[in-house]
């Protein structure tokens, strides 16, 4: 069974300081040669034959994509993080109202299907028939609760100044005067002043939309039990082995994932991480230096995909 993985569909672009790594090693596609491009699909090969990691479950094969990175996550709550390593995981679990086109700075529909910014007034039409991973329907109440949790110390479920990251005021708190809903699927945001980049702030990872029910029930435990609307659902976090496992959200409102599960694992050494890719122990790695990049470039089982940083 061939396993073709669209990097852009899987690795949703992260905004701000958590942009994609400048160098990423990927398992090679046997039908392509030379240096990879952003549009290339990535398939792990071994001597010309496809090498797949599958798990037998009730007679069915489960396809697993393994992402080896330089460090583990510190939290899985996007309101508790300033780390790009965290965002690699949370951007698979959560969506934003407006989202970046993968690998680009242009905007596309997310949990909002339409929006406008006129002066200091932002209006958004929300997507209907979206379900959180806990089974709750997504509505305007979740957006209001998300903003309050991130920026309002008087909110009953505000997790505390020490818990909330610096992105709280940076993305929302410094600009938003009020958020009001008009029914279940319409929102109006009033800004303190004109601020043209605000729509892009809504597309940043820190503006991920949380479930109001999860906010109330889990509090700071969202740092280890994330619940979003994204293409992958959180399964478990093996902290002793620095491994996080996600499963495909088959009810996702957008394009359904092409793999059944994703495993994020940590390999601290750049060289060892490159060797892990070359030997088939990982499908994607990133954060390589010049020396480790040469291992991927010289590999017959992998290819190097490079991209300019922000």
Short mmCIF file of C-alpha atoms in Angstrom, two decimals, residues 82-281:
data_model
loop_
_atom_site.label_atom_id
_atom_site.label_comp_id
_atom_site.label_asym_id
_atom_site.label_seq_id
_atom_site.Cartn_x
_atom_site.Cartn_y
_atom_site.Cartn_z
CA UNK A 82 5.47 30.75 22.79
CA UNK A 83 7.30 27.69 21.45
CA UNK A 84 7.44 26.58 17.84
CA UNK A 85 7.89 22.98 19.00
CA UNK A 86 4.54 23.17 20.78
CA UNK A 87 2.88 24.67 17.71
CA UNK A 88 3.94 21.80 15.47
CA UNK A 89 1.51 19.70 17.50
CA UNK A 90 -1.21 22.17 18.46
CA UNK A 91 -1.71 23.36 14.88
CA UNK A 92 -2.82 19.82 14.02
CA UNK A 93 -5.37 19.78 16.88
CA UNK A 94 -6.73 23.34 16.71
CA UNK A 95 -8.14 25.69 14.07
CA UNK A 96 -8.29 29.46 13.96
CA UNK A 97 -11.13 31.70 12.77
CA UNK A 98 -9.02 32.77 9.81
CA UNK A 99 -6.07 30.67 8.68
CA UNK A 100 -2.91 31.15 6.65
CA UNK A 101 -2.58 29.35 3.35
CA UNK A 102 -0.07 26.57 4.13
CA UNK A 103 3.44 27.89 3.66
CA UNK A 104 2.22 31.37 2.73
CA UNK A 105 1.14 34.64 4.36
CA UNK A 106 -2.15 34.94 2.45
CA UNK A 107 -5.36 34.24 4.35
CA UNK A 108 -8.06 31.62 3.82
CA UNK A 109 -11.27 30.50 5.48
CA UNK A 110 -11.02 28.70 8.79
CA UNK A 111 -13.73 28.52 11.41
CA UNK A 112 -14.99 31.76 9.85
CA UNK A 113 -16.24 31.65 6.27
CA UNK A 114 -16.51 35.40 5.76
CA UNK A 115 -15.05 38.47 7.46
CA UNK A 116 -14.51 42.19 7.10
CA UNK A 117 -12.48 44.89 8.83
CA UNK A 118 -13.94 48.39 8.52
CA UNK A 119 -12.27 50.99 10.66
CA UNK A 120 -12.32 49.53 14.17
CA UNK A 121 -15.09 47.00 13.54
CA UNK A 122 -14.47 43.35 12.60
CA UNK A 123 -17.41 41.19 11.57
CA UNK A 124 -17.19 37.44 11.07
CA UNK A 125 -19.58 34.78 9.82
CA UNK A 126 -18.79 31.45 11.47
CA UNK A 127 -18.73 28.03 9.89
CA UNK A 128 -21.68 25.81 10.75
CA UNK A 129 -21.71 22.04 11.39
CA UNK A 130 -18.25 21.96 12.99
CA UNK A 131 -17.71 19.66 15.96
CA UNK A 132 -15.03 19.79 18.64
CA UNK A 133 -13.18 16.58 19.47
CA UNK A 134 -15.25 16.31 22.66
CA UNK A 135 -18.44 16.15 20.61
CA UNK A 136 -19.55 19.72 21.30
CA UNK A 137 -20.85 21.85 18.43
CA UNK A 138 -18.75 24.90 17.57
CA UNK A 139 -20.61 28.21 18.00
CA UNK A 140 -19.94 31.88 18.73
CA UNK A 141 -19.98 31.09 22.45
CA UNK A 142 -16.72 29.17 22.05
CA UNK A 143 -15.03 32.18 20.45
CA UNK A 144 -16.20 34.53 23.20
CA UNK A 145 -15.00 32.08 25.87
CA UNK A 146 -11.65 31.66 24.09
CA UNK A 147 -11.02 35.41 23.98
CA UNK A 148 -12.08 35.86 27.61
CA UNK A 149 -9.83 33.06 28.80
CA UNK A 150 -6.88 34.58 26.97
CA UNK A 151 -7.28 38.24 27.85
CA UNK A 152 -9.77 38.88 30.66
CA UNK A 153 -8.47 38.46 34.24
CA UNK A 154 -12.03 38.96 35.52
CA UNK A 155 -13.30 35.96 33.55
CA UNK A 156 -14.28 33.11 35.86
CA UNK A 157 -12.12 30.63 33.98
CA UNK A 158 -9.08 32.85 33.38
CA UNK A 159 -6.10 30.54 34.11
CA UNK A 160 -3.83 33.22 35.60
CA UNK A 161 -1.22 35.75 34.52
CA UNK A 162 1.62 33.27 35.00
CA UNK A 163 -0.10 30.69 32.80
CA UNK A 164 -1.18 32.91 29.89
CA UNK A 165 1.59 33.51 27.34
CA UNK A 166 2.81 36.88 26.08
CA UNK A 167 0.82 36.24 22.90
CA UNK A 168 -2.38 37.03 24.84
CA UNK A 169 -1.93 40.80 24.80
CA UNK A 170 0.13 40.74 21.60
CA UNK A 171 -2.49 39.07 19.40
CA UNK A 172 -5.81 40.03 21.01
CA UNK A 173 -5.68 41.77 24.38
CA UNK A 174 -4.01 45.01 23.30
CA UNK A 175 -6.46 45.54 20.44
CA UNK A 176 -9.88 44.16 21.34
CA UNK A 177 -12.35 46.41 23.14
CA UNK A 178 -15.28 43.99 23.04
CA UNK A 179 -16.57 40.79 21.43
CA UNK A 180 -20.27 40.26 20.92
CA UNK A 181 -22.27 37.56 19.17
CA UNK A 182 -25.31 37.90 16.94
CA UNK A 183 -26.81 34.44 17.14
CA UNK A 184 -24.75 31.26 17.06
CA UNK A 185 -22.75 32.00 13.92
CA UNK A 186 -22.02 35.71 13.75
CA UNK A 187 -19.53 37.83 15.71
CA UNK A 188 -18.64 41.49 15.98
CA UNK A 189 -15.26 42.54 17.40
CA UNK A 190 -14.70 46.16 18.33
CA UNK A 191 -11.07 47.30 18.37
CA UNK A 192 -9.57 49.99 20.56
CA UNK A 193 -8.04 51.64 17.50
CA UNK A 194 -7.49 51.02 13.83
CA UNK A 195 -5.09 48.13 13.37
CA UNK A 196 -4.78 46.76 9.83
CA UNK A 197 -2.88 43.53 10.71
CA UNK A 198 -5.59 42.34 13.12
CA UNK A 199 -7.05 39.77 10.70
CA UNK A 200 -3.60 38.16 10.52
CA UNK A 201 -3.49 38.14 14.31
CA UNK A 202 -6.63 36.01 14.19
CA UNK A 203 -4.75 33.52 12.00
CA UNK A 204 -1.84 33.09 14.40
CA UNK A 205 -1.52 29.88 16.38
CA UNK A 206 -2.18 31.77 19.62
CA UNK A 207 -5.66 32.64 18.35
CA UNK A 208 -6.69 28.98 18.15
CA UNK A 209 -10.31 28.45 19.16
CA UNK A 210 -10.98 26.38 22.28
CA UNK A 211 -14.13 24.61 23.37
CA UNK A 212 -16.08 26.56 26.01
CA UNK A 213 -16.99 23.28 27.69
CA UNK A 214 -13.33 22.20 27.78
CA UNK A 215 -12.33 25.61 29.17
CA UNK A 216 -14.79 25.18 32.03
CA UNK A 217 -14.09 21.51 32.72
CA UNK A 218 -10.34 21.23 32.17
CA UNK A 219 -8.84 24.62 32.97
CA UNK A 220 -5.03 24.37 32.97
CA UNK A 221 -5.30 20.65 32.19
CA UNK A 222 -5.77 21.74 28.57
CA UNK A 223 -1.97 21.93 28.58
CA UNK A 224 -1.90 18.13 28.49
CA UNK A 225 -5.38 17.29 27.13
CA UNK A 226 -5.97 19.55 24.11
CA UNK A 227 -9.44 19.62 22.56
CA UNK A 228 -9.90 21.45 19.27
CA UNK A 229 -11.70 21.19 15.94
CA UNK A 230 -8.57 20.37 13.91
CA UNK A 231 -7.76 17.55 11.48
CA UNK A 232 -6.10 15.45 14.20
CA UNK A 233 -7.32 14.50 17.68
CA UNK A 234 -5.07 14.12 20.70
CA UNK A 235 -4.61 10.51 21.84
CA UNK A 236 -1.81 10.41 24.39
CA UNK A 237 1.45 11.97 25.54
CA UNK A 238 4.18 9.60 26.70
CA UNK A 239 6.32 12.13 28.54
CA UNK A 240 8.95 9.58 29.58
CA UNK A 241 9.64 8.75 25.92
CA UNK A 242 8.90 12.28 24.67
CA UNK A 243 6.28 10.98 22.27
CA UNK A 244 2.90 12.50 21.37
CA UNK A 245 0.32 10.54 19.39
CA UNK A 246 -2.55 12.05 17.39
CA UNK A 247 -5.28 10.28 15.41
CA UNK A 248 -7.09 11.45 12.29
CA UNK A 249 -10.32 13.35 12.80
CA UNK A 250 -12.53 11.65 10.22
CA UNK A 251 -15.29 14.20 10.93
CA UNK A 252 -13.07 17.16 10.11
CA UNK A 253 -14.84 20.02 8.34
CA UNK A 254 -11.97 20.44 5.87
CA UNK A 255 -9.81 17.99 3.97
CA UNK A 256 -9.62 14.74 5.92
CA UNK A 257 -6.04 13.67 6.81
CA UNK A 258 -4.28 11.23 4.49
CA UNK A 259 -2.81 9.20 7.36
CA UNK A 260 -4.53 7.52 10.29
CA UNK A 261 -2.20 8.79 12.97
CA UNK A 262 0.78 11.05 13.55
CA UNK A 263 3.50 10.45 16.13
CA UNK A 264 5.75 13.30 17.24
CA UNK A 265 8.99 12.08 18.77
CA UNK A 266 12.15 13.86 19.93
CA UNK A 267 15.73 13.26 18.78
CA UNK A 268 17.97 15.98 20.19
CA UNK A 269 21.04 15.56 17.97
CA UNK A 270 20.70 16.97 14.44
CA UNK A 271 23.00 14.29 13.07
CA UNK A 272 21.16 11.47 14.82
CA UNK A 273 17.84 12.87 13.62
CA UNK A 274 19.09 12.91 10.03
CA UNK A 275 20.34 9.33 10.41
CA UNK A 276 16.96 8.33 11.83
CA UNK A 277 15.29 9.65 8.68
CA UNK A 278 17.81 7.94 6.43
CA UNK A 279 17.30 4.59 8.16
CA UNK A 280 13.50 4.79 7.98
CA UNK A 281 12.87 5.54 11.65
#
